Coordinates of N, CA and C in Angstrom, one line a residue:
M156 N 14.2 15.1 27.0 CA 14.9 14.6 25.8 C 13.9 14.7 24.6
T157 N 14.3 15.2 23.5 CA 13.5 15.3 22.3 C 13.2 14.0 21.7
T158 N 12.1 14.0 20.9 CA 11.8 12.8 20.1 C 12.9 12.3 19.3
A159 N 13.5 13.3 18.6 CA 14.6 12.9 17.7 C 15.8 12.3 18.4
K160 N 16.1 12.8 19.6 CA 17.2 12.3 20.4 C 16.9 10.9 20.9
R161 N 15.6 10.7 21.4 CA 15.2 9.4 21.8 C 15.3 8.4 20.7
W162 N 14.9 8.8 19.5 CA 14.9 7.9 18.3 C 16.3 7.5 17.9
T163 N 17.3 8.4 18.0 CA 18.6 8.1 17.6 C 19.5 7.5 18.6
L164 N 19.1 7.5 19.9 CA 19.9 6.9 20.9 C 20.1 5.4 20.6
R165 N 21.4 5.1 20.6 CA 21.8 3.7 20.3 C 22.0 2.9 21.6
L166 N 21.4 1.8 21.8 CA 21.6 1.1 23.0 C 22.7 0.1 22.9
L167 N 22.7 -0.7 21.9 CA 23.8 -1.7 21.6 C 23.6 -2.3 20.3
A168 N 24.7 -2.8 19.8 CA 24.7 -3.6 18.5 C 25.2 -5.0 18.9
I169 N 24.4 -6.0 18.5 CA 24.7 -7.3 18.8 C 24.8 -8.2 17.6
A170 N 25.6 -9.2 17.6 CA 25.7 -10.2 16.5 C 25.0 -11.4 17.0
L171 N 24.3 -12.1 16.1 CA 23.6 -13.3 16.4 C 24.2 -14.5 15.7
P172 N 25.5 -14.8 16.0 CA 26.1 -15.9 15.2 C 25.4 -17.2 15.1
A173 N 24.7 -17.6 16.2 CA 24.0 -18.9 16.2 C 22.8 -18.9 15.3
L174 N 22.3 -17.7 14.9 CA 21.1 -17.6 14.1 C 21.5 -17.2 12.7
L175 N 22.7 -17.1 12.3 CA 23.1 -16.6 11.0 C 22.6 -17.5 9.9
L176 N 22.6 -18.8 10.1 CA 22.2 -19.7 9.0 C 20.7 -19.7 8.8
A177 N 19.9 -19.4 9.8 CA 18.4 -19.4 9.7 C 17.8 -18.1 9.7
A178 N 18.6 -17.0 9.9 CA 17.9 -15.7 10.1 C 18.8 -14.6 9.4
P179 N 18.3 -13.4 9.4 CA 19.0 -12.3 8.8 C 20.4 -12.1 9.5
A180 N 21.3 -11.5 8.8 CA 22.7 -11.5 9.1 C 23.1 -10.8 10.4
R181 N 22.5 -9.7 10.7 CA 22.9 -9.0 11.9 C 21.7 -8.2 12.5
A182 N 21.8 -8.0 13.8 CA 20.7 -7.2 14.4 C 21.3 -6.0 15.1
I183 N 20.7 -4.9 15.0 CA 21.1 -3.7 15.7 C 19.9 -3.2 16.5
V184 N 20.0 -3.2 17.8 CA 18.9 -2.8 18.7 C 19.1 -1.4 19.2
T185 N 18.1 -0.6 19.0 CA 18.1 0.8 19.5 C 17.0 1.0 20.5
A186 N 17.2 1.9 21.5 CA 16.2 2.2 22.5 C 15.5 3.5 22.1
G187 N 14.4 3.8 22.8 CA 13.6 5.0 22.6 C 12.3 4.7 22.1
T188 N 11.5 5.7 21.8 CA 10.2 5.5 21.3 C 10.2 5.6 19.8
P189 N 10.0 4.5 19.0 CA 10.0 4.6 17.6 C 8.9 5.6 17.1
T190 N 9.2 6.3 16.0 CA 8.4 7.3 15.4 C 7.0 6.8 15.2
A191 N 6.8 5.6 14.8 CA 5.5 5.0 14.5 C 4.6 5.0 15.7
L192 N 5.1 5.0 16.9 CA 4.3 4.9 18.1 C 4.1 6.3 18.8
H193 N 4.6 7.3 18.2 CA 4.4 8.7 18.8 C 3.0 9.2 18.5
S194 N 2.4 9.9 19.4 CA 1.1 10.6 19.1 C 1.4 11.8 18.2
D195 N 0.3 12.4 17.8 CA 0.4 13.6 17.0 C 0.6 14.9 17.8
T196 N 0.8 14.8 19.0 CA 1.0 16.0 19.9 C 2.5 16.4 19.8
D197 N 2.9 16.9 18.7 CA 4.3 17.3 18.3 C 4.9 18.0 19.5
G198 N 6.0 17.4 20.1 CA 6.8 18.1 21.1 C 6.3 17.9 22.5
D199 N 5.1 17.3 22.7 CA 4.6 17.1 24.1 C 5.0 15.7 24.6
A200 N 6.2 15.7 25.3 CA 6.8 14.4 25.8 C 5.8 13.6 26.7
E201 N 5.1 14.3 27.6 CA 4.2 13.6 28.5 C 3.0 12.9 27.7
A202 N 2.5 13.7 26.8 CA 1.4 13.1 25.9 C 1.9 11.9 25.1
D203 N 3.1 12.0 24.6 CA 3.7 10.9 23.9 C 3.9 9.7 24.8
R204 N 4.4 9.9 26.0 CA 4.6 8.8 26.9 C 3.3 8.1 27.3
Q205 N 2.2 8.9 27.5 CA 0.9 8.3 27.8 C 0.3 7.6 26.7
A206 N 0.5 8.1 25.5 CA -0.1 7.4 24.3 C 0.6 6.1 24.1
V207 N 1.9 6.1 24.2 CA 2.7 4.9 24.0 C 2.3 3.9 25.1
S208 N 2.2 4.3 26.4 CA 1.8 3.4 27.5 C 0.4 2.8 27.2
R209 N -0.5 3.6 26.7 CA -1.8 3.0 26.4 C -1.7 2.0 25.3
E210 N -0.9 2.3 24.3 CA -0.8 1.3 23.2 C -0.1 0.0 23.6
I211 N 0.9 0.1 24.5 CA 1.5 -1.1 25.0 C 0.6 -1.9 25.9
E212 N -0.2 -1.2 26.7 CA -1.2 -1.9 27.6 C -2.2 -2.7 26.7
R213 N -2.7 -2.1 25.7 CA -3.7 -2.7 24.8 C -3.0 -3.9 24.1
F214 N -1.8 -3.7 23.7 CA -1.1 -4.8 23.0 C -0.9 -6.0 23.9
R215 N -0.5 -5.7 25.2 CA -0.3 -6.8 26.1 C -1.5 -7.6 26.4
S216 N -2.7 -6.9 26.3 CA -4.0 -7.6 26.6 C -4.5 -8.4 25.4
S217 N -3.9 -8.3 24.3 CA -4.3 -9.0 23.1 C -4.0 -10.5 23.1
S218 N -4.9 -11.3 22.6 CA -4.6 -12.7 22.5 C -3.8 -13.2 21.3
I219 N -3.9 -12.4 20.2 CA -3.2 -12.8 19.0 C -1.8 -12.1 18.9
S220 N -0.8 -12.9 18.6 CA 0.5 -12.3 18.4 C 0.7 -11.8 17.0
I221 N 1.8 -11.0 16.9 CA 2.0 -10.5 15.5 C 2.3 -11.6 14.5
S222 N 3.0 -12.6 15.0 CA 3.3 -13.8 14.1 C 2.0 -14.5 13.7
Q223 N 1.1 -14.6 14.6 CA -0.2 -15.2 14.2 C -1.0 -14.3 13.2
A224 N -0.9 -13.0 13.4 CA -1.6 -12.1 12.5 C -1.0 -12.2 11.1
M225 N 0.3 -12.3 11.0 CA 1.0 -12.4 9.7 C 0.6 -13.7 9.1
A226 N 0.6 -14.8 9.8 CA 0.2 -16.1 9.3 C -1.3 -16.1 8.8
L227 N -2.1 -15.5 9.5 CA -3.5 -15.4 9.1 C -3.7 -14.6 7.8
A228 N -3.0 -13.5 7.7 CA -3.1 -12.7 6.5 C -2.5 -13.4 5.3
E229 N -1.3 -14.1 5.5 CA -0.7 -14.8 4.4 C -1.5 -16.0 4.0
S230 N -2.4 -16.6 4.8 CA -3.2 -17.7 4.5 C -4.3 -17.4 3.5
R231 N -4.6 -16.1 3.4 CA -5.7 -15.7 2.5 C -5.3 -15.9 1.0
H232 N -4.0 -15.9 0.7 CA -3.5 -16.0 -0.7 C -2.3 -16.9 -0.6
A233 N -2.4 -18.1 -1.2 CA -1.3 -19.1 -1.2 C 0.0 -18.4 -1.8
G234 N 1.1 -18.5 -1.1 CA 2.3 -17.9 -1.6 C 2.5 -16.5 -1.2
A235 N 1.6 -15.8 -0.5 CA 1.7 -14.4 -0.1 C 2.8 -14.3 1.0
T236 N 3.5 -13.2 1.1 CA 4.4 -12.9 2.1 C 4.1 -11.5 2.7
T237 N 4.4 -11.4 4.0 CA 4.1 -10.1 4.6 C 5.1 -9.1 4.4
A238 N 4.7 -7.9 4.0 CA 5.6 -6.7 3.7 C 5.6 -5.8 4.9
D239 N 4.5 -5.7 5.6 CA 4.4 -4.7 6.7 C 3.3 -5.2 7.7
V240 N 3.5 -5.0 9.0 CA 2.5 -5.3 10.0 C 2.7 -4.3 11.1
S241 N 1.5 -3.9 11.7 CA 1.6 -3.0 12.8 C 0.3 -3.3 13.7
F242 N 0.5 -3.1 15.0 CA -0.6 -3.1 16.0 C -1.2 -1.8 16.1
D243 N -2.5 -1.7 16.1 CA -3.2 -0.4 16.2 C -4.2 -0.5 17.4
G244 N -3.8 0.0 18.5 CA -4.7 0.0 19.7 C -5.5 1.3 19.9
A245 N -5.4 2.2 18.9 CA -6.0 3.5 19.1 C -7.5 3.5 18.8
S246 N -7.9 2.5 17.9 CA -9.3 2.4 17.5 C -10.1 1.7 18.6
G247 N -11.4 1.6 18.5 CA -12.3 0.9 19.5 C -11.8 -0.5 19.8
V248 N -11.5 -1.3 18.7 CA -11.1 -2.6 18.9 C -9.6 -2.7 18.4
P249 N -8.7 -3.2 19.3 CA -7.3 -3.3 18.8 C -7.2 -4.3 17.7
V250 N -6.4 -3.9 16.7 CA -6.3 -4.7 15.5 C -4.8 -4.7 15.0
Y251 N -4.5 -5.7 14.2 CA -3.3 -5.7 13.4 C -3.6 -5.2 12.0
R252 N -2.8 -4.4 11.4 CA -2.9 -4.0 10.0 C -1.7 -4.6 9.3
V253 N -2.1 -5.5 8.4 CA -1.1 -6.4 7.7 C -1.2 -6.1 6.2
K254 N 0.0 -5.9 5.6 CA 0.1 -5.8 4.2 C 0.9 -7.0 3.6
T255 N 0.3 -7.7 2.7 CA 1.0 -8.9 2.1 C 1.2 -8.6 0.6
L256 N 2.2 -9.3 0.1 CA 2.6 -9.2 -1.3 C 2.2 -10.5 -2.0
H257 N 1.4 -10.4 -3.0 CA 1.0 -11.6 -3.8 C 0.6 -11.2 -5.2
N258 N 1.1 -11.9 -6.2 CA 0.8 -11.7 -7.6 C 0.8 -10.2 -8.0
D259 N 1.9 -9.5 -7.7 CA 2.0 -8.1 -8.1 C 1.0 -7.2 -7.5
R260 N 0.5 -7.5 -6.4 CA -0.4 -6.7 -5.6 C -0.1 -6.7 -4.2
I261 N -0.4 -5.5 -3.5 CA -0.3 -5.4 -2.1 C -1.7 -5.6 -1.6
W262 N -1.9 -6.5 -0.7 CA -3.2 -6.8 -0.1 C -3.2 -6.2 1.3
R263 N -4.2 -5.5 1.7 CA -4.3 -4.9 3.0 C -5.4 -5.6 3.8
H264 N -5.0 -6.1 5.0 CA -5.9 -6.9 5.9 C -5.9 -6.2 7.3
T265 N -7.1 -6.2 7.9 CA -7.2 -5.8 9.3 C -7.7 -7.0 10.1
I266 N -6.9 -7.3 11.1 CA -7.2 -8.5 11.9 C -7.4 -8.1 13.4
N267 N -8.6 -8.6 13.9 CA -8.9 -8.3 15.3 C -7.8 -9.0 16.2
A268 N -7.2 -8.2 17.1 CA -6.1 -8.6 17.9 C -6.5 -9.5 19.1
A269 N -7.8 -9.6 19.3 CA -8.3 -10.4 20.4 C -8.8 -11.8 19.9
T270 N -9.4 -11.8 18.7 CA -10.0 -13.0 18.2 C -9.4 -13.6 17.0
G271 N -8.6 -12.8 16.2 CA -8.0 -13.3 15.0 C -8.9 -13.2 13.8
E272 N -10.1 -12.7 14.0 CA -11.0 -12.5 12.9 C -10.7 -11.4 12.0
F273 N -10.9 -11.5 10.7 CA -10.7 -10.4 9.8 C -11.8 -9.4 10.0
V274 N -11.4 -8.1 10.0 CA -12.3 -7.0 10.1 C -12.5 -6.3 8.8
G275 N -13.7 -6.2 8.3 CA -13.9 -5.6 7.0 C -13.4 -6.4 5.9
G276 N -13.4 -5.9 4.7 CA -12.9 -6.7 3.5 C -11.4 -6.4 3.3
E277 N -10.9 -7.1 2.4 CA -9.5 -6.9 2.1 C -9.4 -5.9 0.9
A278 N -8.3 -5.2 0.8 CA -8.1 -4.2 -0.3 C -6.8 -4.6 -1.0
A279 N -6.8 -4.5 -2.3 CA -5.6 -4.8 -3.1 C -5.2 -3.5 -3.9
L280 N -3.9 -3.3 -4.0 CA -3.4 -2.2 -4.7 C -2.3 -2.8 -5.7
P281 N -2.4 -2.6 -7.0 CA -1.4 -3.1 -7.9 C -0.1 -2.4 -7.7
L282 N 1.0 -3.2 -7.8 CA 2.3 -2.7 -7.6 C 2.6 -1.5 -8.5
A283 N 2.1 -1.6 -9.7 CA 2.3 -0.5 -10.7 C 1.9 0.9 -10.2
E284 N 1.0 0.9 -9.2 CA 0.5 2.2 -8.7 C 1.4 2.7 -7.6
L285 N 2.4 2.0 -7.1 CA 3.3 2.4 -6.1 C 4.4 3.2 -6.7
D286 N 5.1 4.0 -5.9 CA 6.2 4.8 -6.4 C 7.4 3.8 -6.7
R287 N 8.4 4.3 -7.4 CA 9.5 3.5 -7.8 C 10.3 2.9 -6.6
D288 N 10.5 3.6 -5.5 CA 11.2 3.1 -4.4 C 10.4 2.0 -3.7
D289 N 9.1 2.1 -3.5 CA 8.3 1.0 -2.9 C 8.3 -0.2 -3.8
R290 N 8.2 0.0 -5.1 CA 8.3 -1.2 -6.0 C 9.6 -1.9 -5.9
S291 N 10.7 -1.1 -5.9 CA 12.1 -1.7 -5.7 C 12.2 -2.5 -4.4
N292 N 11.7 -1.9 -3.3 CA 11.8 -2.6 -2.0 C 11.0 -3.9 -2.1
L293 N 9.8 -3.9 -2.7 CA 9.0 -5.1 -2.7 C 9.6 -6.1 -3.6
A294 N 10.2 -5.7 -4.7 CA 10.9 -6.6 -5.6 C 12.1 -7.3 -4.9
A295 N 12.8 -6.5 -4.1 CA 13.9 -7.1 -3.3 C 13.4 -8.1 -2.3
L296 N 12.2 -7.7 -1.6 CA 11.6 -8.7 -0.7 C 11.3 -10.0 -1.3
G297 N 10.8 -10.0 -2.5 CA 10.5 -11.2 -3.2 C 11.8 -12.0 -3.6
A298 N 12.9 -11.3 -3.7 CA 14.2 -12.0 -4.2 C 15.0 -12.6 -3.1
I299 N 14.7 -12.2 -1.8 CA 15.5 -12.8 -0.7 C 14.8 -13.9 -0.1
R300 N 15.6 -14.8 0.5 CA 14.9 -16.0 1.1 C 14.3 -15.8 2.5
H301 N 14.8 -14.7 3.2 CA 14.2 -14.4 4.5 C 12.9 -13.7 4.4
R302 N 12.1 -13.9 5.3 CA 10.8 -13.2 5.4 C 10.7 -12.4 6.6
L303 N 9.7 -11.5 6.7 CA 9.4 -10.7 7.8 C 9.2 -11.5 9.1
A304 N 8.5 -12.7 8.9 CA 8.3 -13.6 10.0 C 9.6 -14.0 10.6
D305 N 10.7 -14.3 9.8 CA 12.0 -14.6 10.3 C 12.6 -13.5 11.1
A306 N 12.4 -12.3 10.6 CA 13.0 -11.1 11.2 C 12.3 -10.8 12.6
V307 N 11.0 -11.1 12.6 CA 10.3 -10.9 13.9 C 10.8 -11.9 14.9
R308 N 11.0 -13.1 14.6 CA 11.5 -14.1 15.5 C 12.9 -13.7 16.0
V309 N 13.8 -13.3 15.1 CA 15.1 -12.9 15.6 C 15.1 -11.7 16.4
A310 N 14.3 -10.7 16.0 CA 14.2 -9.4 16.8 C 13.6 -9.7 18.2
E311 N 12.7 -10.5 18.3 CA 12.1 -10.9 19.7 C 13.2 -11.5 20.5
Q312 N 14.0 -12.3 20.0 CA 15.1 -13.0 20.7 C 16.2 -11.9 21.1
A313 N 16.5 -11.1 20.1 CA 17.6 -10.1 20.3 C 17.2 -9.1 21.4
A314 N 16.0 -8.7 21.4 CA 15.5 -7.6 22.3 C 14.8 -8.2 23.5
S315 N 14.7 -9.5 23.6 CA 14.0 -10.1 24.8 C 12.6 -9.6 25.0
G316 N 11.8 -9.7 24.0 CA 10.4 -9.1 24.1 C 9.5 -9.6 23.0
K317 N 8.4 -8.9 22.8 CA 7.4 -9.2 21.8 C 7.3 -8.1 20.8
A318 N 7.3 -8.5 19.5 CA 7.2 -7.5 18.4 C 5.8 -6.9 18.4
I319 N 5.7 -5.6 18.1 CA 4.5 -4.9 18.0 C 4.3 -4.3 16.6
S320 N 5.4 -4.2 15.8 CA 5.3 -3.8 14.4 C 6.5 -4.2 13.7
G321 N 6.4 -4.3 12.3 CA 7.6 -4.6 11.5 C 7.4 -4.3 10.1
G322 N 8.4 -4.0 9.4 CA 8.3 -3.7 7.9 C 9.7 -3.5 7.3
L323 N 9.7 -3.0 6.1 CA 10.9 -2.8 5.3 C 11.3 -1.3 5.4
V324 N 12.6 -1.1 5.5 CA 13.2 0.2 5.4 C 14.4 0.2 4.5
R325 N 14.7 1.2 3.8 CA 15.9 1.3 3.0 C 16.8 2.4 3.5
E326 N 18.0 2.0 3.9 CA 19.0 3.0 4.4 C 20.3 2.8 3.7
R327 N 20.8 3.9 3.1 CA 22.1 3.8 2.4 C 22.2 2.7 1.4
G328 N 21.2 2.5 0.6 CA 21.2 1.4 -0.4 C 21.0 0.0 0.1
R329 N 20.6 -0.1 1.4 CA 20.4 -1.4 1.9 C 19.0 -1.6 2.4
L330 N 18.4 -2.7 2.0 CA 17.0 -3.0 2.4 C 17.1 -3.8 3.7
N331 N 16.5 -3.2 4.7 CA 16.5 -3.9 6.1 C 15.1 -4.1 6.6
F332 N 15.0 -5.1 7.5 CA 13.7 -5.2 8.2 C 13.9 -4.4 9.5
A333 N 12.9 -3.6 9.8 CA 12.8 -2.8 11.0 C 11.7 -3.3 11.9
I334 N 12.0 -3.9 13.1 CA 11.0 -4.5 14.0 C 11.0 -3.7 15.3
V335 N 9.8 -3.3 15.7 CA 9.7 -2.6 17.0 C 9.3 -3.7 18.0
V336 N 10.0 -3.8 19.1 CA 9.8 -4.8 20.1 C 9.5 -4.2 21.5
I337 N 8.5 -4.7 22.2 CA 8.3 -4.3 23.6 C 9.1 -5.2 24.5
S338 N 10.0 -4.6 25.2 CA 10.8 -5.4 26.1 C 10.7 -4.8 27.5
G339 N 10.0 -5.5 28.4 CA 9.7 -4.9 29.7 C 8.8 -3.7 29.5
D340 N 9.3 -2.5 30.0 CA 8.5 -1.3 29.8 C 9.2 -0.4 28.7
D341 N 10.1 -1.0 28.0 CA 10.8 -0.2 27.0 C 10.4 -0.7 25.6
L342 N 10.5 0.3 24.6 CA 10.4 -0.1 23.2 C 11.8 -0.1 22.6
K343 N 12.0 -1.1 21.8 CA 13.3 -1.2 21.1 C 13.1 -1.4 19.7
E344 N 13.9 -0.8 18.8 CA 13.8 -1.0 17.4 C 15.0 -1.9 17.0
V345 N 14.7 -3.0 16.3 CA 15.7 -3.9 15.9 C 15.8 -3.8 14.4
I346 N 17.0 -3.6 13.9 CA 17.2 -3.5 12.4 C 18.0 -4.7 12.0
L347 N 17.4 -5.4 11.0 CA 18.1 -6.6 10.5 C 18.3 -6.5 9.0
E348 N 19.5 -6.8 8.6 CA 19.8 -6.8 7.2 C 19.8 -8.2 6.7
P349 N 18.9 -8.5 5.8 CA 18.9 -9.9 5.2 C 20.0 -10.0 4.2
P350 N 20.7 -11.2 4.2 CA 21.7 -11.5 3.2 C 21.1 -11.3 1.8
G351 N 21.9 -10.7 1.0 CA 21.5 -10.5 -0.4 C 20.5 -9.3 -0.7
A352 N 20.3 -8.5 0.3 CA 19.4 -7.4 0.2 C 20.0 -6.1 -0.3
R353 N 21.3 -6.1 -0.4 CA 22.0 -4.8 -0.8 C 21.7 -4.5 -2.3
T354 N 21.7 -3.2 -2.5 CA 21.5 -2.8 -3.9 C 22.8 -2.1 -4.4
K355 N 22.8 -1.9 -5.7 CA 24.0 -1.3 -6.3 C 24.0 0.2 -6.0

Protein backbone atom coordinates (compact mmCIF):
# COMPACT_ATOMS: atom_id res chain seq x y z
CA MET A 1 0.00 0.00 0.00
CA THR A 2 1.44 3.40 -0.92
CA THR A 3 2.14 6.16 1.56
CA ALA A 4 -0.64 8.27 0.07
CA LYS A 5 -3.18 5.46 0.42
CA ARG A 6 -2.16 4.77 4.03
CA TRP A 7 -2.42 8.47 4.79
CA THR A 8 -5.92 8.82 3.34
CA LEU A 9 -7.34 5.61 4.79
CA ARG A 10 -10.19 6.59 7.09
CA LEU A 11 -10.70 4.38 10.12
CA LEU A 12 -13.70 6.01 11.74
CA ALA A 13 -15.31 9.29 12.61
CA ILE A 14 -16.51 9.69 16.18
CA ALA A 15 -18.36 12.34 18.09
CA LEU A 16 -17.39 13.14 21.63
CA PRO A 17 -20.63 14.59 23.01
CA ALA A 18 -19.54 14.30 26.64
CA LEU A 19 -16.49 16.44 25.90
CA LEU A 20 -18.15 19.13 23.80
CA LEU A 21 -18.32 21.65 26.60
CA ALA A 22 -14.66 21.38 27.55
CA ALA A 23 -13.02 20.38 24.29
CA PRO A 24 -13.03 20.92 20.53
CA ALA A 25 -16.29 20.10 18.76
CA ARG A 26 -15.52 16.87 16.93
CA ALA A 27 -12.81 14.34 16.41
CA ILE A 28 -12.03 12.41 13.24
CA VAL A 29 -9.57 9.56 13.68
CA THR A 30 -7.63 8.23 10.69
CA ALA A 31 -5.26 5.28 10.56
CA GLY A 32 -1.97 4.92 8.75
CA THR A 33 1.43 6.49 9.06
CA PRO A 34 1.16 10.28 9.19
CA THR A 35 3.46 12.05 6.76
CA ALA A 36 5.47 13.69 9.54
CA LEU A 37 6.71 10.31 10.71
CA HIS A 38 7.83 8.94 7.34
CA SER A 39 11.50 8.62 6.59
CA ASP A 40 13.10 10.27 3.57
CA THR A 41 13.31 6.94 1.71
CA ASP A 42 10.61 7.88 -0.77
CA GLY A 43 8.60 4.80 -1.73
CA ASP A 44 10.45 2.27 0.46
CA ALA A 45 7.65 0.85 2.62
CA GLU A 46 9.92 -1.40 4.69
CA ALA A 47 12.32 1.45 5.49
CA ASP A 48 9.32 3.63 6.43
CA ARG A 49 7.99 0.93 8.75
CA GLN A 50 11.36 0.47 10.44
CA ALA A 51 11.88 4.22 10.89
CA VAL A 52 8.42 4.62 12.41
CA SER A 53 8.99 1.60 14.69
CA ARG A 54 12.26 3.10 15.97
CA GLU A 55 10.57 6.45 16.57
CA ILE A 56 7.72 4.81 18.49
CA GLU A 57 10.13 2.75 20.61
CA ARG A 58 12.15 5.82 21.56
CA PHE A 59 8.95 7.70 22.35
CA ARG A 60 7.69 4.92 24.61
CA SER A 61 10.96 4.92 26.57
CA SER A 62 10.74 8.68 27.26
CA SER A 63 9.85 9.91 30.74
CA ILE A 64 8.31 13.23 29.68
CA SER A 65 4.89 13.31 28.01
CA ILE A 66 3.92 15.68 25.24
CA SER A 67 1.62 17.54 27.66
CA GLN A 68 4.50 18.01 30.10
CA ALA A 69 6.74 19.29 27.28
CA MET A 70 4.10 21.84 26.24
CA ALA A 71 3.66 23.00 29.85
CA LEU A 72 7.42 23.40 30.25
CA ALA A 73 7.72 25.47 27.07
CA GLU A 74 4.70 27.63 27.96
CA SER A 75 6.16 28.31 31.42
CA ARG A 76 9.08 30.17 29.84
CA HIS A 77 6.80 33.11 28.94
CA ALA A 78 3.69 33.93 30.99
CA GLY A 79 0.63 33.70 28.76
CA ALA A 80 2.33 31.69 25.99
CA THR A 81 0.34 29.04 24.14
CA THR A 82 1.68 26.09 22.16
CA ALA A 83 1.20 26.27 18.39
CA ASP A 84 3.11 23.11 17.43
CA VAL A 85 4.83 20.20 19.19
CA SER A 86 6.58 17.09 17.93
CA PHE A 87 8.70 14.26 19.27
CA ASP A 88 12.08 13.78 17.57
CA GLY A 89 13.75 10.48 18.31
CA ALA A 90 16.08 10.56 15.31
CA SER A 91 18.81 12.60 16.99
CA GLY A 92 21.22 11.29 19.64
CA VAL A 93 18.97 12.34 22.52
CA PRO A 94 15.19 12.13 22.01
CA VAL A 95 13.62 15.59 22.31
CA TYR A 96 10.37 17.46 21.92
CA ARG A 97 10.39 20.43 19.58
CA VAL A 98 7.85 22.94 20.83
CA LYS A 99 6.76 26.21 19.22
CA THR A 100 4.88 28.65 21.43
CA LEU A 101 3.12 31.90 20.58
CA HIS A 102 3.75 34.89 22.82
CA ASN A 103 3.81 38.66 22.23
CA ASP A 104 3.70 38.48 18.42
CA ARG A 105 6.59 36.03 18.31
CA ILE A 106 6.98 32.30 17.75
CA TRP A 107 9.37 30.85 20.31
CA ARG A 108 11.17 27.60 19.50
CA HIS A 109 12.18 25.30 22.35
CA THR A 110 13.90 21.92 22.42
CA ILE A 111 13.18 19.81 25.50
CA ASN A 112 14.96 16.59 26.48
CA ALA A 113 12.27 13.85 26.42
CA ALA A 114 13.96 11.93 29.26
CA THR A 115 14.72 14.75 31.72
CA GLY A 116 12.51 17.70 30.78
CA GLU A 117 15.56 19.95 30.57
CA PHE A 118 15.82 22.59 27.87
CA VAL A 119 18.43 21.80 25.23
CA GLY A 120 20.26 24.80 23.79
CA GLY A 121 18.80 28.28 23.82
CA GLU A 122 15.41 29.39 22.68
CA ALA A 123 14.88 31.16 19.37
CA ALA A 124 12.22 33.73 18.56
CA LEU A 125 10.79 34.66 15.19
CA PRO A 126 8.55 37.75 14.80
CA LEU A 127 5.12 36.93 13.34
CA ALA A 128 5.70 39.64 10.73
CA GLU A 129 8.34 37.38 9.15
CA LEU A 130 5.88 34.51 8.60
CA ASP A 131 3.80 34.13 5.47
CA ARG A 132 0.20 35.36 5.40
CA ASP A 133 -1.36 31.90 5.93
CA ASP A 134 0.79 31.17 9.00
CA ARG A 135 0.00 34.59 10.48
CA SER A 136 -3.70 34.00 9.87
CA ASN A 137 -3.58 30.56 11.54
CA LEU A 138 -1.76 31.93 14.57
CA ALA A 139 -4.18 34.85 14.85
CA ALA A 140 -7.05 32.35 14.84
CA LEU A 141 -5.26 30.30 17.52
CA GLY A 142 -5.15 33.37 19.74
CA ALA A 143 -8.85 34.07 19.16
CA ILE A 144 -10.26 30.67 20.16
CA ARG A 145 -10.64 29.52 23.73
CA HIS A 146 -9.34 25.99 23.14
CA ARG A 147 -5.64 25.25 23.21
CA LEU A 148 -3.46 22.55 21.73
CA ALA A 149 -3.23 21.01 25.20
CA ASP A 150 -7.05 20.55 25.14
CA ALA A 151 -6.84 18.93 21.71
CA VAL A 152 -4.08 16.56 22.86
CA ARG A 153 -6.18 15.42 25.82
CA VAL A 154 -9.25 14.79 23.65
CA ALA A 155 -7.21 13.06 20.91
CA GLU A 156 -5.58 10.71 23.42
CA GLN A 157 -9.02 9.73 24.71
CA ALA A 158 -10.53 9.40 21.23
CA ALA A 159 -7.72 7.21 19.90
CA SER A 160 -6.96 5.40 23.19
CA GLY A 161 -3.28 6.23 23.17
CA LYS A 162 -0.52 8.80 23.73
CA ALA A 163 0.08 11.83 21.51
CA ILE A 164 3.46 12.06 19.77
CA SER A 165 2.86 15.33 17.86
CA GLY A 166 0.31 18.05 17.31
CA GLY A 167 -0.24 21.32 15.54
CA LEU A 168 -2.50 23.47 13.41
CA VAL A 169 -3.74 22.62 9.93
CA ARG A 170 -6.12 24.53 7.68
CA GLU A 171 -8.41 22.56 5.40
CA ARG A 172 -11.19 24.08 3.30
CA GLY A 173 -11.19 27.33 5.26
CA ARG A 174 -11.26 25.61 8.66
CA LEU A 175 -8.50 25.76 11.21
CA ASN A 176 -8.10 22.38 12.92
CA PHE A 177 -5.83 20.76 15.42
CA ALA A 178 -4.09 17.68 13.98
CA ILE A 179 -2.79 15.30 16.65
CA VAL A 180 -0.84 12.10 15.95
CA VAL A 181 -1.48 9.43 18.59
CA ILE A 182 0.27 6.11 19.19
CA SER A 183 -2.42 3.54 19.98
CA GLY A 184 -1.04 0.05 20.54
CA ASP A 185 1.21 -0.55 17.55
CA ASP A 186 -0.73 1.85 15.32
CA LEU A 187 -0.42 5.53 14.54
CA LYS A 188 -3.66 7.46 14.29
CA GLU A 189 -4.23 11.05 13.29
CA VAL A 190 -7.01 12.85 15.14
CA ILE A 191 -8.43 16.01 13.56
CA LEU A 192 -10.29 18.34 15.91
CA GLU A 193 -12.15 21.45 14.84
CA PRO A 194 -12.28 24.01 17.64
CA PRO A 195 -15.55 25.95 17.88
CA GLY A 196 -15.17 29.40 16.36
CA ALA A 197 -12.19 28.47 14.19
CA ARG A 198 -13.93 28.73 10.81
CA THR A 199 -12.94 31.48 8.46
CA LYS A 200 -14.97 33.28 5.82
